Amino acid sequence: QVQLVESGGGLVQAGGSLRLSCAASGSIFYINTMAWYRQAPGKQRELVATITRGGSTNYADSVKGRFTISRDNAKNTVYLQMNNLKPEDTAVYYCAAGPRKTRLTFWGQGTQVTVSS
């Protein structure tokens, strides 16, 4: 009932910036929490950041101070502003959503972020 579509990934040099977008459609009324995950080849999926409908945010320690998650409820879109990117940020980034953090049942297809040194 909910579809999530990510965009904004690409190739950037270390120190550069990218902004990811995730647009939700469908039964979006039931979404409270939206999140960004990432997964690098051969590594476990990592929670990057979460945001509630009210705007409360949480970040992984590895991205604090560099990444900012935001949400436009009117547009049903969540963003991830990524600054001072590092090669270790290279991963497929996935948007997720659900009624709460422990019930993120809807997922996007992912968008590739590659940071070169």
PDB file of N, CA and C in Angstrom, residues 20 22 32-38 45-52 55-71 78-82 93-98 100-101 104 107:
ATOM      1  N   LEU A  20      19.840  13.104  -0.837  1.00  0.00           N
ATOM      2  CA  LEU A  20      18.947  12.041  -1.241  1.00  0.00           C
ATOM      3  C   LEU A  20      17.508  12.428  -0.929  1.00  0.00           C
ATOM      4  N   CYS A  22      13.395  10.794  -0.848  1.00  0.00           N
ATOM      5  CA  CYS A  22      12.546   9.616  -0.847  1.00  0.00           C
ATOM      6  C   CYS A  22      11.108  10.083  -0.836  1.00  0.00           C
ATOM      7  N   ASN A  32       4.494   6.856  10.375  1.00  0.00           N
ATOM      8  CA  ASN A  32       4.965   7.783  11.394  1.00  0.00           C
ATOM      9  C   ASN A  32       6.463   8.020  11.277  1.00  0.00           C
ATOM     10  N   THR A  33       7.223   6.935  11.201  1.00  0.00           N
ATOM     11  CA  THR A  33       8.672   7.022  11.161  1.00  0.00           C
ATOM     12  C   THR A  33       9.189   6.738   9.758  1.00  0.00           C
ATOM     13  N   MET A  34      10.112   7.550   9.316  1.00  0.00           N
ATOM     14  CA  MET A  34      10.835   7.294   8.083  1.00  0.00           C
ATOM     15  C   MET A  34      12.315   7.243   8.407  1.00  0.00           C
ATOM     16  N   ALA A  35      13.043   6.497   7.616  1.00  0.00           N
ATOM     17  CA  ALA A  35      14.436   6.246   7.947  1.00  0.00           C
ATOM     18  C   ALA A  35      15.256   6.058   6.688  1.00  0.00           C
ATOM     19  N   TRP A  36      16.547   6.242   6.851  1.00  0.00           N
ATOM     20  CA  TRP A  36      17.522   5.900   5.834  1.00  0.00           C
ATOM     21  C   TRP A  36      18.438   4.818   6.369  1.00  0.00           C
ATOM     22  N   TYR A  37      18.605   3.782   5.588  1.00  0.00           N
ATOM     23  CA  TYR A  37      19.569   2.726   5.845  1.00  0.00           C
ATOM     24  C   TYR A  37      20.592   2.726   4.729  1.00  0.00           C
ATOM     25  N   ARG A  38      21.714   2.084   4.988  1.00  0.00           N
ATOM     26  CA  ARG A  38      22.683   1.879   3.928  1.00  0.00           C
ATOM     27  C   ARG A  38      23.329   0.513   4.082  1.00  0.00           C
ATOM     28  N   ARG A  45      23.572  -4.317   6.884  1.00  0.00           N
ATOM     29  CA  ARG A  45      22.773  -3.117   6.737  1.00  0.00           C
ATOM     30  C   ARG A  45      22.899  -2.249   7.980  1.00  0.00           C
ATOM     31  N   GLU A  46      23.045  -0.966   7.772  1.00  0.00           N
ATOM     32  CA  GLU A  46      23.263  -0.021   8.854  1.00  0.00           C
ATOM     33  C   GLU A  46      22.184   1.044   8.853  1.00  0.00           C
ATOM     34  N   LEU A  47      21.620   1.288  10.009  1.00  0.00           N
ATOM     35  CA  LEU A  47      20.666   2.382  10.153  1.00  0.00           C
ATOM     36  C   LEU A  47      21.421   3.698  10.201  1.00  0.00           C
ATOM     37  N   VAL A  48      21.089   4.603   9.305  1.00  0.00           N
ATOM     38  CA  VAL A  48      21.781   5.875   9.198  1.00  0.00           C
ATOM     39  C   VAL A  48      21.083   6.954  10.005  1.00  0.00           C
ATOM     40  N   ALA A  49      19.775   7.092   9.822  1.00  0.00           N
ATOM     41  CA  ALA A  49      19.032   8.155  10.483  1.00  0.00           C
ATOM     42  C   ALA A  49      17.550   7.846  10.453  1.00  0.00           C
ATOM     43  N   THR A  50      16.831   8.358  11.439  1.00  0.00           N
ATOM     44  CA  THR A  50      15.380   8.226  11.488  1.00  0.00           C
ATOM     45  C   THR A  50      14.759   9.575  11.776  1.00  0.00           C
ATOM     46  N   ILE A  51      13.513   9.713  11.390  1.00  0.00           N
ATOM     47  CA  ILE A  51      12.762  10.922  11.688  1.00  0.00           C
ATOM     48  C   ILE A  51      11.292  10.557  11.839  1.00  0.00           C
ATOM     49  N   THR A  52      10.651  11.122  12.854  1.00  0.00           N
ATOM     50  CA  THR A  52       9.232  10.900  13.074  1.00  0.00           C
ATOM     51  C   THR A  52       8.424  11.978  12.372  1.00  0.00           C
ATOM     52  N   GLY A  55       9.103  15.300  13.698  1.00  0.00           N
ATOM     53  CA  GLY A  55      10.404  15.884  13.454  1.00  0.00           C
ATOM     54  C   GLY A  55      11.519  15.436  14.372  1.00  0.00           C
ATOM     55  N   SER A  56      11.263  14.486  15.262  1.00  0.00           N
ATOM     56  CA  SER A  56      12.325  13.968  16.117  1.00  0.00           C
ATOM     57  C   SER A  56      13.285  13.124  15.294  1.00  0.00           C
ATOM     58  N   THR A  57      14.572  13.329  15.486  1.00  0.00           N
ATOM     59  CA  THR A  57      15.577  12.657  14.670  1.00  0.00           C
ATOM     60  C   THR A  57      16.570  11.886  15.520  1.00  0.00           C
ATOM     61  N   ASN A  58      17.150  10.873  14.917  1.00  0.00           N
ATOM     62  CA  ASN A  58      18.246  10.115  15.496  1.00  0.00           C
ATOM     63  C   ASN A  58      19.223   9.774  14.391  1.00  0.00           C
ATOM     64  N   TYR A  59      20.502   9.716  14.749  1.00  0.00           N
ATOM     65  CA  TYR A  59      21.553   9.468  13.774  1.00  0.00           C
ATOM     66  C   TYR A  59      22.517   8.413  14.270  1.00  0.00           C
ATOM     67  N   ALA A  60      23.074   7.678  13.328  1.00  0.00           N
ATOM     68  CA  ALA A  60      24.193   6.821  13.650  1.00  0.00           C
ATOM     69  C   ALA A  60      25.397   7.677  14.017  1.00  0.00           C
ATOM     70  N   ASP A  61      26.211   7.191  14.942  1.00  0.00           N
ATOM     71  CA  ASP A  61      27.380   7.956  15.361  1.00  0.00           C
ATOM     72  C   ASP A  61      28.305   8.285  14.192  1.00  0.00           C
ATOM     73  N   SER A  62      28.363   7.410  13.223  1.00  0.00           N
ATOM     74  CA  SER A  62      29.272   7.591  12.108  1.00  0.00           C
ATOM     75  C   SER A  62      28.910   8.764  11.201  1.00  0.00           C
ATOM     76  N   VAL A  63      27.681   9.254  11.290  1.00  0.00           N
ATOM     77  CA  VAL A  63      27.252  10.335  10.404  1.00  0.00           C
ATOM     78  C   VAL A  63      26.859  11.593  11.148  1.00  0.00           C
ATOM     79  N   LYS A  64      26.866  11.566  12.464  1.00  0.00           N
ATOM     80  CA  LYS A  64      26.489  12.747  13.237  1.00  0.00           C
ATOM     81  C   LYS A  64      27.388  13.926  12.887  1.00  0.00           C
ATOM     82  N   GLY A  65      26.760  15.061  12.695  1.00  0.00           N
ATOM     83  CA  GLY A  65      27.490  16.263  12.337  1.00  0.00           C
ATOM     84  C   GLY A  65      27.740  16.422  10.860  1.00  0.00           C
ATOM     85  N   ARG A  66      27.516  15.370  10.086  1.00  0.00           N
ATOM     86  CA  ARG A  66      27.720  15.430   8.644  1.00  0.00           C
ATOM     87  C   ARG A  66      26.433  15.263   7.852  1.00  0.00           C
ATOM     88  N   PHE A  67      25.544  14.412   8.337  1.00  0.00           N
ATOM     89  CA  PHE A  67      24.286  14.137   7.643  1.00  0.00           C
ATOM     90  C   PHE A  67      23.132  14.781   8.390  1.00  0.00           C
ATOM     91  N   THR A  68      22.123  15.189   7.655  1.00  0.00           N
ATOM     92  CA  THR A  68      20.915  15.743   8.237  1.00  0.00           C
ATOM     93  C   THR A  68      19.701  15.121   7.565  1.00  0.00           C
ATOM     94  N   ILE A  69      18.828  14.533   8.361  1.00  0.00           N
ATOM     95  CA  ILE A  69      17.582  14.002   7.842  1.00  0.00           C
ATOM     96  C   ILE A  69      16.483  15.029   8.075  1.00  0.00           C
ATOM     97  N   SER A  70      15.624  15.199   7.107  1.00  0.00           N
ATOM     98  CA  SER A  70      14.513  16.123   7.233  1.00  0.00           C
ATOM     99  C   SER A  70      13.300  15.537   6.531  1.00  0.00           C
ATOM    100  N   ARG A  71      12.164  16.147   6.776  1.00  0.00           N
ATOM    101  CA  ARG A  71      10.916  15.579   6.283  1.00  0.00           C
ATOM    102  C   ARG A  71       9.949  16.693   5.927  1.00  0.00           C
ATOM    103  N   VAL A  78      11.014  12.473   2.453  1.00  0.00           N
ATOM    104  CA  VAL A  78      12.092  12.562   3.421  1.00  0.00           C
ATOM    105  C   VAL A  78      13.391  12.781   2.660  1.00  0.00           C
ATOM    106  N   TYR A  79      14.287  13.544   3.260  1.00  0.00           N
ATOM    107  CA  TYR A  79      15.545  13.883   2.632  1.00  0.00           C
ATOM    108  C   TYR A  79      16.704  13.471   3.520  1.00  0.00           C
ATOM    109  N   LEU A  80      17.828  13.253   2.904  1.00  0.00           N
ATOM    110  CA  LEU A  80      19.063  13.038   3.634  1.00  0.00           C
ATOM    111  C   LEU A  80      20.135  13.907   2.999  1.00  0.00           C
ATOM    112  N   GLN A  81      20.475  14.991   3.678  1.00  0.00           N
ATOM    113  CA  GLN A  81      21.555  15.854   3.224  1.00  0.00           C
ATOM    114  C   GLN A  81      22.861  15.295   3.750  1.00  0.00           C
ATOM    115  N   MET A  82      23.761  14.966   2.858  1.00  0.00           N
ATOM    116  CA  MET A  82      25.023  14.341   3.215  1.00  0.00           C
ATOM    117  C   MET A  82      26.151  15.289   2.855  1.00  0.00           C
ATOM    118  N   TYR A  93      21.894   3.209  -0.500  1.00  0.00           N
ATOM    119  CA  TYR A  93      21.078   3.839   0.523  1.00  0.00           C
ATOM    120  C   TYR A  93      19.614   3.526   0.267  1.00  0.00           C
ATOM    121  N   TYR A  94      18.941   3.072   1.312  1.00  0.00           N
ATOM    122  CA  TYR A  94      17.549   2.671   1.229  1.00  0.00           C
ATOM    123  C   TYR A  94      16.675   3.541   2.119  1.00  0.00           C
ATOM    124  N   CYS A  95      15.552   3.918   1.607  1.00  0.00           N
ATOM    125  CA  CYS A  95      14.538   4.602   2.380  1.00  0.00           C
ATOM    126  C   CYS A  95      13.579   3.570   2.956  1.00  0.00           C
ATOM    127  N   ALA A  96      13.166   3.766   4.202  1.00  0.00           N
ATOM    128  CA  ALA A  96      12.228   2.868   4.849  1.00  0.00           C
ATOM    129  C   ALA A  96      11.191   3.680   5.611  1.00  0.00           C
ATOM    130  N   ALA A  97      10.028   3.076   5.823  1.00  0.00           N
ATOM    131  CA  ALA A  97       8.956   3.775   6.516  1.00  0.00           C
ATOM    132  C   ALA A  97       8.039   2.780   7.197  1.00  0.00           C
ATOM    133  N   GLY A  98       7.370   3.250   8.231  1.00  0.00           N
ATOM    134  CA  GLY A  98       6.429   2.417   8.946  1.00  0.00           C
ATOM    135  C   GLY A  98       5.799   3.163  10.095  1.00  0.00           C
ATOM    136  N   ARG A 100       6.379   2.818  13.258  1.00  0.00           N
ATOM    137  CA  ARG A 100       7.363   3.129  14.279  1.00  0.00           C
ATOM    138  C   ARG A 100       8.701   2.523  13.875  1.00  0.00           C
ATOM    139  N   LYS A 101       9.734   2.880  14.612  1.00  0.00           N
ATOM    140  CA  LYS A 101      11.077   2.467  14.251  1.00  0.00           C
ATOM    141  C   LYS A 101      11.223   0.953  14.166  1.00  0.00           C
ATOM    142  N   LEU A 104       9.367  -0.896  10.488  1.00  0.00           N
ATOM    143  CA  LEU A 104       9.619  -0.258   9.202  1.00  0.00           C
ATOM    144  C   LEU A 104       9.366  -1.284   8.111  1.00  0.00           C
ATOM    145  N   TRP A 107       9.836  -0.357   2.059  1.00  0.00           N
ATOM    146  CA  TRP A 107      11.212  -0.078   1.638  1.00  0.00           C
ATOM    147  C   TRP A 107      11.271   0.372   0.192  1.00  0.00           C
TER     148      TRP A 107
END
